[in-house]
Coordinates of C-alpha atoms and ligand atoms in Angstrom, one line a residue:
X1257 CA -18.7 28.6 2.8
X1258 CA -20.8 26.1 1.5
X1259 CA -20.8 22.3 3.4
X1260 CA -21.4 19.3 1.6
X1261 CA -23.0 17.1 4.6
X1262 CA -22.5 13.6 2.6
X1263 CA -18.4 14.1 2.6
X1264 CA -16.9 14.3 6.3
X1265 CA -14.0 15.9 5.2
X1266 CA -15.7 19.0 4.4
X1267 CA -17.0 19.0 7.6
X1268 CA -13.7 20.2 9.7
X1269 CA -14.1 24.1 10.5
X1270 CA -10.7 25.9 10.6
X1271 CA -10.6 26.5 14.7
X1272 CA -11.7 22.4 14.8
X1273 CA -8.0 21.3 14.7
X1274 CA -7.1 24.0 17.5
X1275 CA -10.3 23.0 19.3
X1276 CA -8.9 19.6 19.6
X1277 CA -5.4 20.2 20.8
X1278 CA -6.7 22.3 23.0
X1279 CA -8.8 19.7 24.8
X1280 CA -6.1 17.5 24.5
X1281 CA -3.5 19.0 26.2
X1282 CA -5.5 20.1 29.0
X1283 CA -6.0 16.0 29.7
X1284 CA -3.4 13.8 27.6
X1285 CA 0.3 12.5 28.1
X1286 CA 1.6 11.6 25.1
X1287 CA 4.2 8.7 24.5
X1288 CA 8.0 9.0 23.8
X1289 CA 7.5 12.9 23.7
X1290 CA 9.0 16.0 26.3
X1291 CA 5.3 17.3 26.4
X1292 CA 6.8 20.5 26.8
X1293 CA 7.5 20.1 23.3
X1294 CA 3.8 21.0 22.6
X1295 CA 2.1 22.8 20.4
X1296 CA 4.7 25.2 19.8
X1297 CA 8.2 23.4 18.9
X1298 CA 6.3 20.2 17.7
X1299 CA 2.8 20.5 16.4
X1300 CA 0.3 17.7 17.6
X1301 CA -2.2 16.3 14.6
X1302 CA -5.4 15.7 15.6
X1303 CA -6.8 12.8 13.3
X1304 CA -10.3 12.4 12.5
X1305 CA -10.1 9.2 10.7
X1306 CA -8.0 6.3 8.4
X1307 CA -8.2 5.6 4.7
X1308 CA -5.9 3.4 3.8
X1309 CA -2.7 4.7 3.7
X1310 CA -4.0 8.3 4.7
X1311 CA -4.9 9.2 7.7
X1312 CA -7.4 12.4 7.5
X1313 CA -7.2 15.6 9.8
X1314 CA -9.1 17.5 12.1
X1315 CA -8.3 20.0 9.8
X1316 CA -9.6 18.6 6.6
X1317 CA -6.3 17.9 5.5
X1318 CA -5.2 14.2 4.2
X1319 CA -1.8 12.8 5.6
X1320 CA 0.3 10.2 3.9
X1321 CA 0.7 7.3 6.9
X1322 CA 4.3 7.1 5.8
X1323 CA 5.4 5.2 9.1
X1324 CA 2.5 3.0 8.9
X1325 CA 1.6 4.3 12.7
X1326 CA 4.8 3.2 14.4
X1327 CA 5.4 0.2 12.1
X1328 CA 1.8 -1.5 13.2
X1329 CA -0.3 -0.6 10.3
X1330 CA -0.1 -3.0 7.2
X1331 CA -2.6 -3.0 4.4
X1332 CA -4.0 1.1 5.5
X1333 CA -6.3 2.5 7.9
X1334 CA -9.7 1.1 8.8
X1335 CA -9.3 -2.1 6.5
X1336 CA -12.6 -3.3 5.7
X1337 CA -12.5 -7.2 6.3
X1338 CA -10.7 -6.8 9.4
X1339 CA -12.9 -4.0 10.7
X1340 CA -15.6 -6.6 10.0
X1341 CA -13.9 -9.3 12.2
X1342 CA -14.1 -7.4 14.6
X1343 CA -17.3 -6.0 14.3
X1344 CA -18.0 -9.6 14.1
X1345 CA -16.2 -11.0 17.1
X1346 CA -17.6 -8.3 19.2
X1347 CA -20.8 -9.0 19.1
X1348 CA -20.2 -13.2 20.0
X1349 CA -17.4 -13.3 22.4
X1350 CA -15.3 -9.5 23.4
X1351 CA -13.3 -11.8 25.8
X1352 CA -12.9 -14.4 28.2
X1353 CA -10.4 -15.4 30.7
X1354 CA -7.8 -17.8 28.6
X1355 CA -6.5 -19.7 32.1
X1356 CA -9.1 -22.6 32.3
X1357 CA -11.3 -21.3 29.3
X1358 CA -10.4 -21.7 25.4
X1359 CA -11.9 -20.1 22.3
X1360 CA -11.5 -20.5 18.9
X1361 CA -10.1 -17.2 17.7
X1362 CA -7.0 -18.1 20.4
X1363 CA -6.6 -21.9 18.8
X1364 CA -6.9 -21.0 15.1
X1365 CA -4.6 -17.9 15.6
X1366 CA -1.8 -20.0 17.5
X1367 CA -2.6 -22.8 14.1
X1368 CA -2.4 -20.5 11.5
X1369 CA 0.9 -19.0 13.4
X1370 CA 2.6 -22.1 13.8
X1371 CA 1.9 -23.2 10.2
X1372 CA 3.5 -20.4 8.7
X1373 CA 6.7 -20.1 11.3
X1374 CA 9.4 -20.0 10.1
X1375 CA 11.3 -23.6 10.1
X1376 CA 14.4 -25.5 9.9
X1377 CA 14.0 -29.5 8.7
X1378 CA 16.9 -30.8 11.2
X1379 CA 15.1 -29.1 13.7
X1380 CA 11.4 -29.6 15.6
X1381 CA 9.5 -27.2 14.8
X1382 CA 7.9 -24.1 17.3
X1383 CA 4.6 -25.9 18.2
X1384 CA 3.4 -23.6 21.5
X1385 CA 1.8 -20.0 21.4
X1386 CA 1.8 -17.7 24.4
X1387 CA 0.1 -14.7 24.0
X1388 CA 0.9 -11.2 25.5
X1389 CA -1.0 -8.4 25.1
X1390 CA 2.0 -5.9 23.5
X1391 CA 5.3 -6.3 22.1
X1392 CA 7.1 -5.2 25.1
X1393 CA 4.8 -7.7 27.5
X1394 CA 5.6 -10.3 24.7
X1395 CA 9.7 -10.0 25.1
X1396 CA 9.1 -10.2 28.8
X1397 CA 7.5 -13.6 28.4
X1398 CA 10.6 -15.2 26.0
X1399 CA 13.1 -13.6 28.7
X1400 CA 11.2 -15.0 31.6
X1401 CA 10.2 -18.2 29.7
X1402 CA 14.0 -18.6 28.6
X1403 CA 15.6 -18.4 32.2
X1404 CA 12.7 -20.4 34.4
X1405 CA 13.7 -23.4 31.6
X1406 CA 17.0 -23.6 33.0
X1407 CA 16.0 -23.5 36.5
X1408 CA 13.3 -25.8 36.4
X1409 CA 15.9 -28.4 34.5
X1410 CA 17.8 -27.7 37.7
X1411 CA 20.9 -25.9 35.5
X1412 CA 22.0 -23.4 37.7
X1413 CA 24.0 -19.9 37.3
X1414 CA 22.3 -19.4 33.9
X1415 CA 20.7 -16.2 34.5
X1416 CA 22.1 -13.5 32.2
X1417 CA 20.7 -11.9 28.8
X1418 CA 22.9 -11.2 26.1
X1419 CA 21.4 -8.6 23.3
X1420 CA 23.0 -6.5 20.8
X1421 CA 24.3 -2.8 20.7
X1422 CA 21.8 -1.0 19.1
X1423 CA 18.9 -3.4 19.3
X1424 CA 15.3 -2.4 21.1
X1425 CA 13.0 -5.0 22.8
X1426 CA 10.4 -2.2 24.5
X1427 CA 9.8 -0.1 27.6
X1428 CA 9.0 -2.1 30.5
X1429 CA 11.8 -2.5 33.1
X1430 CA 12.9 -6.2 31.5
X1431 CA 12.7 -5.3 28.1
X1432 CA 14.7 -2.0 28.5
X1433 CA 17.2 -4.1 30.4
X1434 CA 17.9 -6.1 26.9
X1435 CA 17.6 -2.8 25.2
X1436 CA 20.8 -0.3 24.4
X1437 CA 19.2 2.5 23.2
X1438 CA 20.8 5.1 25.9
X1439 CA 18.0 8.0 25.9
X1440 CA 15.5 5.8 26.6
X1441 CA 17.8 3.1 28.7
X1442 CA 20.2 5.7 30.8
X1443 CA 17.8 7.8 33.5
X1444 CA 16.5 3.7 34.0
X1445 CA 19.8 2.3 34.9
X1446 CA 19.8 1.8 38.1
X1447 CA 16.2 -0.6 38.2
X1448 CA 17.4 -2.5 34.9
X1449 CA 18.9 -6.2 35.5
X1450 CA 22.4 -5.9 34.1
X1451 CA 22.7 -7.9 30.2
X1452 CA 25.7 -8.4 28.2
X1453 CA 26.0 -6.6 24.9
X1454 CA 27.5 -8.2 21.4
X1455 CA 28.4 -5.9 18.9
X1456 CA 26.2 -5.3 16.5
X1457 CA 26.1 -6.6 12.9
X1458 CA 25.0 -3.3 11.8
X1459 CA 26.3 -3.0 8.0
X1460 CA 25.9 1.0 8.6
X1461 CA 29.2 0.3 11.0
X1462 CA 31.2 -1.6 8.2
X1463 CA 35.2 -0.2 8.4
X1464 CA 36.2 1.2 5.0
X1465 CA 36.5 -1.7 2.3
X1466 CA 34.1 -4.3 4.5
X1467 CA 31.5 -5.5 3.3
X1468 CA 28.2 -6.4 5.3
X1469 CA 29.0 -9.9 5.1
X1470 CA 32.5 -9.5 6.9
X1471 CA 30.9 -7.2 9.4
X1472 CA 28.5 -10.1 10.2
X1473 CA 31.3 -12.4 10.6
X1474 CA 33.2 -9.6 13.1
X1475 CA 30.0 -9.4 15.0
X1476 CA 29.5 -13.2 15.5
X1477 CA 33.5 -13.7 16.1
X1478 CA 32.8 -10.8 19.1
X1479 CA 29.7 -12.9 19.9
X1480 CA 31.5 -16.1 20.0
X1481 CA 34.2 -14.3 22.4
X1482 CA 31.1 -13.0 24.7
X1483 CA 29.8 -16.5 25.0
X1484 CA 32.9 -18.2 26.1
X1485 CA 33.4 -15.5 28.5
X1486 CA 30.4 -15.8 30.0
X1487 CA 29.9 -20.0 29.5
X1488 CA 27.2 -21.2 32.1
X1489 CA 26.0 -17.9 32.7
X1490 CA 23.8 -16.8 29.8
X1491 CA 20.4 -18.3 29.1
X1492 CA 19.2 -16.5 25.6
X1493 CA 20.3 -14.0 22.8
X1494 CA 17.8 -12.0 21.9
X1495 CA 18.2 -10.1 18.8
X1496 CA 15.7 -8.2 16.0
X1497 CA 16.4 -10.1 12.8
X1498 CA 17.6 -8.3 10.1
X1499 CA 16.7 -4.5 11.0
X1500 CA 17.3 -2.8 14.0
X1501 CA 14.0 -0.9 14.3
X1502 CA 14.4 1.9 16.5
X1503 CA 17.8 2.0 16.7
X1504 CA 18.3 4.0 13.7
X1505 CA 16.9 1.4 10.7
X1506 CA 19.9 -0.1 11.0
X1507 CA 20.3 -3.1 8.7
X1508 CA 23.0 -6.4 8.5
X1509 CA 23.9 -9.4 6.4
X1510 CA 21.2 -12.0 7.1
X1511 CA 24.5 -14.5 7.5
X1512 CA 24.7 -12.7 10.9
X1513 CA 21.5 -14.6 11.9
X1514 CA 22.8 -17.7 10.9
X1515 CA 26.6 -17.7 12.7
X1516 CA 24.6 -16.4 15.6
X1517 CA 22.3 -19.5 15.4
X1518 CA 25.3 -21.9 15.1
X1519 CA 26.8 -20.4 18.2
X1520 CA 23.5 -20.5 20.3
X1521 CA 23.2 -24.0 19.6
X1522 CA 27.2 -24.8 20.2
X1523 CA 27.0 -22.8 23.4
X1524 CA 23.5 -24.1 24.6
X1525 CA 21.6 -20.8 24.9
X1526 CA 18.3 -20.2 23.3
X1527 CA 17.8 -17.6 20.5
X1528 CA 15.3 -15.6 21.2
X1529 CA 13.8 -13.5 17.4
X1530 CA 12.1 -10.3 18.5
X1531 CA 10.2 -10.1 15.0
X1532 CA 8.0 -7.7 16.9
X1533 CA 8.7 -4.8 13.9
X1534 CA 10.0 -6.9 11.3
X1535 CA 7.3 -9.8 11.1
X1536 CA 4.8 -10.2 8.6
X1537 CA 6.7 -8.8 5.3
X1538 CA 8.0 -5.8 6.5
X1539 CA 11.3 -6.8 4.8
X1540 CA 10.4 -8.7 2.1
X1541 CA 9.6 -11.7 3.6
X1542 CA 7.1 -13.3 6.1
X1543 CA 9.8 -13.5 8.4
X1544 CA 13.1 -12.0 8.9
X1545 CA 14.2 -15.2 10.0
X1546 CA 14.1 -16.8 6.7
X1547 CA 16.5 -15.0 4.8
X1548 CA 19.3 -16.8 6.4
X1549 CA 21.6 -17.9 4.5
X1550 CA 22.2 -21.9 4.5
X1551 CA 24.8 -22.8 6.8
X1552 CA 28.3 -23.9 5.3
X1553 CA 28.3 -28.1 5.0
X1554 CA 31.5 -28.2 7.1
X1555 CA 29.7 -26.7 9.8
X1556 CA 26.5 -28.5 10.1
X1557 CA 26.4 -30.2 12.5
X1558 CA 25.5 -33.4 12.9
X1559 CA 23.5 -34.8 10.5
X1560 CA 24.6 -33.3 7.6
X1561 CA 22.9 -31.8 4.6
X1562 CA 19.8 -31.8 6.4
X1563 CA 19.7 -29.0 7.9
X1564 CA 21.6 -27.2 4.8
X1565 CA 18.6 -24.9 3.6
X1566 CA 18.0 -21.1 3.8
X1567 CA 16.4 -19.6 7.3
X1568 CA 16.5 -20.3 10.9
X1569 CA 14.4 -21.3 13.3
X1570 CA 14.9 -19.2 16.5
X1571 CA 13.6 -20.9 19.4
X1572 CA 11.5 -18.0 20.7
X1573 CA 9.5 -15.9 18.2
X1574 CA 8.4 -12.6 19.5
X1575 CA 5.7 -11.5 16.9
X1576 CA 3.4 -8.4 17.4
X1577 CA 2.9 -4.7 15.7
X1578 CA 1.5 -5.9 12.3
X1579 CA -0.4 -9.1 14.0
X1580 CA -3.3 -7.5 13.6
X1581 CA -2.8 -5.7 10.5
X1582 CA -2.4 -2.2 12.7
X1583 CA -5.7 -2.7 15.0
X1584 CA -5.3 -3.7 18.2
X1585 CA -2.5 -4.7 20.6
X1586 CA -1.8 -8.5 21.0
X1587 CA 1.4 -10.1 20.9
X1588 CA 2.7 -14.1 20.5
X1589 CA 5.5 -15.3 21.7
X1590 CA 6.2 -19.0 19.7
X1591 CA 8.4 -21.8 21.1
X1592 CA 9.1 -25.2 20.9
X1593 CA 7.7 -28.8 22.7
X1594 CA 11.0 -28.8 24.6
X1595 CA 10.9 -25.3 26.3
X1596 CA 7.2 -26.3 27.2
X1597 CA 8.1 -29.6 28.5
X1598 CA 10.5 -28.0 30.9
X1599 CA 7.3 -26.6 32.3
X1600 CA 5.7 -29.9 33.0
X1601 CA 5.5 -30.8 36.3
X1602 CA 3.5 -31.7 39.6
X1603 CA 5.3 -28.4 41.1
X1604 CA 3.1 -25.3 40.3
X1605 CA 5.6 -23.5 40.7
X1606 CA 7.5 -24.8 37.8
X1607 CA 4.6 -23.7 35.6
X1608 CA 4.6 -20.5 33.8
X1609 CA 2.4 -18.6 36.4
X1610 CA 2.9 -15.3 33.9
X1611 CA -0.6 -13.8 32.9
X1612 CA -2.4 -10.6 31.4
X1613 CA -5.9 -10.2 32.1
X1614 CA -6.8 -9.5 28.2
X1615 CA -4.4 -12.8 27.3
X1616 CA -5.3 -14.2 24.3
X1617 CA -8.5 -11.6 23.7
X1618 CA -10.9 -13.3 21.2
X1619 CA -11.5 -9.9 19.2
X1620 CA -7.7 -8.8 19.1
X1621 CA -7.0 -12.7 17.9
X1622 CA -9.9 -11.9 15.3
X1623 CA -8.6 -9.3 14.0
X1624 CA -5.1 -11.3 13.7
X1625 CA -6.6 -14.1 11.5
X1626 CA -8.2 -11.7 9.5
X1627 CA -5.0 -10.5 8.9
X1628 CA -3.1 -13.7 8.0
X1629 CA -6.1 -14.2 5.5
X1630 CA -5.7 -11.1 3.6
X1631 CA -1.9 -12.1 3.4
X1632 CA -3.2 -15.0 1.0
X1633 CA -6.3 -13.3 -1.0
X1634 CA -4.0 -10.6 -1.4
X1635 CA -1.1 -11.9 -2.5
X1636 CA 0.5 -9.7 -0.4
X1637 CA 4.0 -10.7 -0.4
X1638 CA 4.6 -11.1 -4.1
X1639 CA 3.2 -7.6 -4.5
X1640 CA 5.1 -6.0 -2.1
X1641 CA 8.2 -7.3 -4.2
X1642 CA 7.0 -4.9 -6.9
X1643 CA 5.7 -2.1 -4.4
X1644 CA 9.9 -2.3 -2.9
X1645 CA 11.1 -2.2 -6.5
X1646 CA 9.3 1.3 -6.8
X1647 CA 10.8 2.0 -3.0
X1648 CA 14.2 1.5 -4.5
X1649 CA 13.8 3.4 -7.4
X1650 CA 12.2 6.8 -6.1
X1651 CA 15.0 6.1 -3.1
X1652 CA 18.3 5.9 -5.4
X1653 CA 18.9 9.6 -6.1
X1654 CA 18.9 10.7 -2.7
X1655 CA 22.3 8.4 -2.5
X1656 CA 24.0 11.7 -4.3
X1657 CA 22.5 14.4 -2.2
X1658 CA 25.4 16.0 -0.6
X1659 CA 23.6 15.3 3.1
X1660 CA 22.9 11.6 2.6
X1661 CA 25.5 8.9 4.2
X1662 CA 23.2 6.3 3.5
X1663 CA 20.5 4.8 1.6
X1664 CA 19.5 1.1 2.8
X1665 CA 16.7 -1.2 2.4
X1666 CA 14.8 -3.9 3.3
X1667 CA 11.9 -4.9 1.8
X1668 CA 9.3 -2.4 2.7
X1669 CA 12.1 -0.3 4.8
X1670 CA 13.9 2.6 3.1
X1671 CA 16.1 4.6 5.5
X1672 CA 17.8 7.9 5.2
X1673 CA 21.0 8.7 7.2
X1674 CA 21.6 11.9 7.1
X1675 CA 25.0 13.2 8.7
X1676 CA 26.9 17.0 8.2
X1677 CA 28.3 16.7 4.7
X1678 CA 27.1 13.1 3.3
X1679 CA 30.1 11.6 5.1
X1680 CA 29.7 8.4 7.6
X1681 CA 32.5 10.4 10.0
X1682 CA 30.7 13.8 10.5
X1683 CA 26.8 13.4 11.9
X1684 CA 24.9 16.3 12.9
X1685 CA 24.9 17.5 16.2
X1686 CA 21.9 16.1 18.2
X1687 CA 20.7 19.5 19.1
X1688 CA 20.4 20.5 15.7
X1689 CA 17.1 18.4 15.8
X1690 CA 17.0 17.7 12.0
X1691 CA 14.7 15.5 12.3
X1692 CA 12.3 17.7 13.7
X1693 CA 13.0 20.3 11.5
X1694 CA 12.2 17.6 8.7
X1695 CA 9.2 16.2 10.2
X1696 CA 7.3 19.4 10.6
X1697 CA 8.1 20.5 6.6
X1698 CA 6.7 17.2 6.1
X1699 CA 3.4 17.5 8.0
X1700 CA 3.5 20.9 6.2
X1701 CA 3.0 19.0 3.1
X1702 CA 0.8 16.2 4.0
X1703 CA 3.0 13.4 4.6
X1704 CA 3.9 11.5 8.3
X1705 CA 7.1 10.8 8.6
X1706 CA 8.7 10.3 12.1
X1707 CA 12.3 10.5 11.8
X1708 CA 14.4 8.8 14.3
X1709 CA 17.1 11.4 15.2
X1710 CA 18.6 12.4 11.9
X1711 CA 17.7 9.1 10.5
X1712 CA 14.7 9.7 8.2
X1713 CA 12.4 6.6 6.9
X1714 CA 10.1 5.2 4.7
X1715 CA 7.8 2.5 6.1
X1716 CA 4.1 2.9 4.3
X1717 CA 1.4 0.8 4.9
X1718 CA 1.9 -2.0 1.9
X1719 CA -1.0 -0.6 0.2
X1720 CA 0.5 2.3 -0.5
X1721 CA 0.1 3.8 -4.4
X1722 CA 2.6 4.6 -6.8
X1723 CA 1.3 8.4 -6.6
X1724 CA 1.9 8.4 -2.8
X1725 CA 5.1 6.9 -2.6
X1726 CA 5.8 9.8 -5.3
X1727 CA 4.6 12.9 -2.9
X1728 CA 6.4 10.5 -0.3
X1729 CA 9.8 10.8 -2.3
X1730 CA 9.2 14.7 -3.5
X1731 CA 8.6 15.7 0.1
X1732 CA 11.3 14.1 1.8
X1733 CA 13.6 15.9 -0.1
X1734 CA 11.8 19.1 0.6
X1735 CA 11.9 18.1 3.9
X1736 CA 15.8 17.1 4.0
X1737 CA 16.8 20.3 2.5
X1738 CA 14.3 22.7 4.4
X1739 CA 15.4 21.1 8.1
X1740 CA 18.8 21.4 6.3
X1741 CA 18.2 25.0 6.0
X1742 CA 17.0 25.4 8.8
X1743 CA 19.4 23.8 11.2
X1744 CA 22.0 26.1 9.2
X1745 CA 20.4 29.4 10.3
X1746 CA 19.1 28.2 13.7
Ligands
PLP2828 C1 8.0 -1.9 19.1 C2 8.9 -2.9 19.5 C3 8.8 -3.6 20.7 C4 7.8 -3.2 21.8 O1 6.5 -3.4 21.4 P1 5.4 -2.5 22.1 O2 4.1 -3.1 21.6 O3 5.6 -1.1 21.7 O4 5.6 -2.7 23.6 C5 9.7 -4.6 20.9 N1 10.6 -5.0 20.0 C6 10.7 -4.4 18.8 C7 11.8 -4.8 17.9 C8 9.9 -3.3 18.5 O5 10.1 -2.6 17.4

């Protein structure tokens, strides 16, 4: 066969993939996976390089990104302006320690952050940045952050968590402690600190004839219950605004976010906004947090229309995943003068003694800005609104297929629940591992998807084109019906 030397696809041989796995087996442990699952029940990728929204094969073959790499990637593989920051950064300052040292990627990231956070008017605004160097490490720090407050104000007994059935903050020890995700929470039980779990607002759980907005209000009245239960014991609610990531792309009313803001406040506990998967756009938005509703003038409080506008301002902000646009791991964790005051002291022991050794890294924080620039020479938010708009579209039949439950969105989210015969009551048997069944036709034809259980969903890199989010839509219904099949005859 002839080569064509200038185009690296043409360059992958056919034993090239094989060669790879191979190699890779004999060495690697893969995340979230039963490595005996490899190669033969679930086929492992090698990937040569990104393209945008395509990542390309050791194989030759092209793959549509269509879970934007675990909800990190944003505007496609290998962007050019933020591969150039970092080239960039590299070469002046790859890192420095951040306790006792400062650089300017770290202080114009933490500006630009804290400019575009989002805000409530009766309320001071989040005006610290501590970085973390993942999303789990970053929920660790709001946690830890949340309940030394209290102690260093000398309030005592306030030690306890509460987080949300469904909801997922990460995999080290504290973060799964606030998560309730049980196959990746149960086996770890018994090291976990114990937390206290609200119901979630989860519209996918509405009771026949409620609608999302009543489910919200069930979910905060449960809430409300939880927190006069436990009075004097809890320190923070930590919650993922909006969508409930990994817990099944569960979406709720956005009024949820508000009632649980009022109660937080009312009950004096911080609310802690693990926007870790749904920051930068990924719904529609900047934030998740700002499609609150307004609250209702007879319960403002205080002041009175002031505060009456849509959003809310959580006082901890987890951000990371899309930070960096999909390039490198760094997290922030935004709060206000008050929590940091409650630091200030002669005692070092009230200080927040927490540390990474890569906090704050100057290229990863490069890479960051150059993400929150391409936001605004990009337009990127008004153009996802019409980039959705074709999500919803090539999304709608699949309500009538006679295996769908569900079809939800938010912003750049679509998710697929698929359950026995289309009916909320009857899921599929866990074992009948649809959504591995679905995910290898998919591969099959050239597109990524990663479907959670038997939850399939759409979650491109925004750069996605109208012809890929077509082959993204033709194959997932190949996909449904082949693992469908499949599952049937298994
Ligand atoms: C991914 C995720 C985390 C954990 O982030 P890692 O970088 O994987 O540790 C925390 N919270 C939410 C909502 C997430 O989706």
């Amino acid at each position: 066969m002839q080569k064509k030397s200038h185009d690296p696809e043409m360059l992958a041989e056919p034993d090239e993939a094989q060669r790879w796995r191979e190699r890779d087996l004999a060495v690697l442990w893969h995340p979230c996976t039963q490595m005996r699952e490899h190669p033969d029940t679930l086929p492992l990728l090698p990937i040569a390089r990104g393209e945008g929204p395509w990542l390309i094969g050791r194989d030759g073959r092209r793959y549509l990104d269509a879970i934007s790499s675990w909800w990190t990637n944003l505007f496609g593989h290998a962007e050019p302006r933020i591969a150039a920051a970092i080239a960039q950064q590299a070469s002046t300052l790859e890192h420095v320690i951040l306790a006792g040292c400062s650089h300017a990627p770290a202080v114009e990231l933490a500006e630009k952050l804290l400019a575009i956070a989002p805000k409530e008017p009766a309320r001071a605004p989040l005006s610290k940045v501590f970085y973390a160097d993942n999303g789990s490490a970053g929920v660790e720090v709001a946690l830890k952050m949340a309940f030394h407050w209290f102690r260093n104000r000398g309030i005592e007994g306030r030690h306890k968590f509460i987080a949300l059935e469904g909801g997922y903050h990460g995999e080290t020890l504290g973060a799964l402690a606030v998560g309730d995700i049980p196959l990746y929470r149960r086996v770890y039980a018994p090291l976990l600190t114990e937390a206290l779990f609200a119901p979630s607002p989860d519209a996918y759980l509405c009771e026949p004839g409620e609608s999302p907005a009543d489910r919200a209000r069930r979910a905060a009245n449960a809430l409300r219950e939880l927190l006069e239960r436990h009075a004097g014991e809890v320190c923070a609610l930590i919650l993922e605004p909006r969508l409930q990531c990994a817990g099944g792309m569960r979406m709720h009313d956005p009024l949820y976010l508000r009632l649980a803001r009022e109660l937080c406040d009312e009950h004096g506990v911080y609310l802690i906004a693990d926007e870790i998967a749904v920051g930068f756009g990924r719904t529609g938005t900047m934030f998740a947090c700002e499609q609150a509703p307004p609250s209702l003038p007879s319960s403002a409080s205080g002041t009175g229309s002031e505060g009456n506008t849509a959003g809310i301002q959580p006082d901890f902000l987890c951000l990371s995943k899309g930070l960096t646009g999909g390039s490198l791991p760094l997290a922030a964790v935004l709060t206000t003068e008050s929590i940091y005051e409650g630091f200030l002291d002669d005692s070092r022991e009230k200080a927040f003694l927490h540390s990474h050794s890569y906090t704050g890294n100057p290229i990863a924080c490069a890479a960051a800005l150059a993400t929150l620039a391409i936001f605004e020479q990009d337009n990127v938010i008004a153009r996802n609104r019409f980039t959705a708009a074709r999500m919803t579209e090539l999304a709608a039949p699949f309500a009538d297929h006679p295996h769908v439950a569900d079809v939800r969105q938010a912003g750049m989210v679509v998710a697929f629940e698929l359950t026995n015969n289309g009916n909320k009551a009857t899921p599929f048997d866990p074992a009948s591992r649809i959504g591995l069944r679905a995910y290898r036709e998919a591969l099959r034809r050239g597109v990524l998807l990663r479907p959670l259980g038997n939850i399939l969903y759409w979650m491109p890199p925004y750069c996605v084109d109208d012809e890929a989010l077509q082959l993204l839509a033709d194959t997932t219904r190949t996909a449904i019906d082949t693992a469908i099949g499949e599952a049937a005859c298994a």
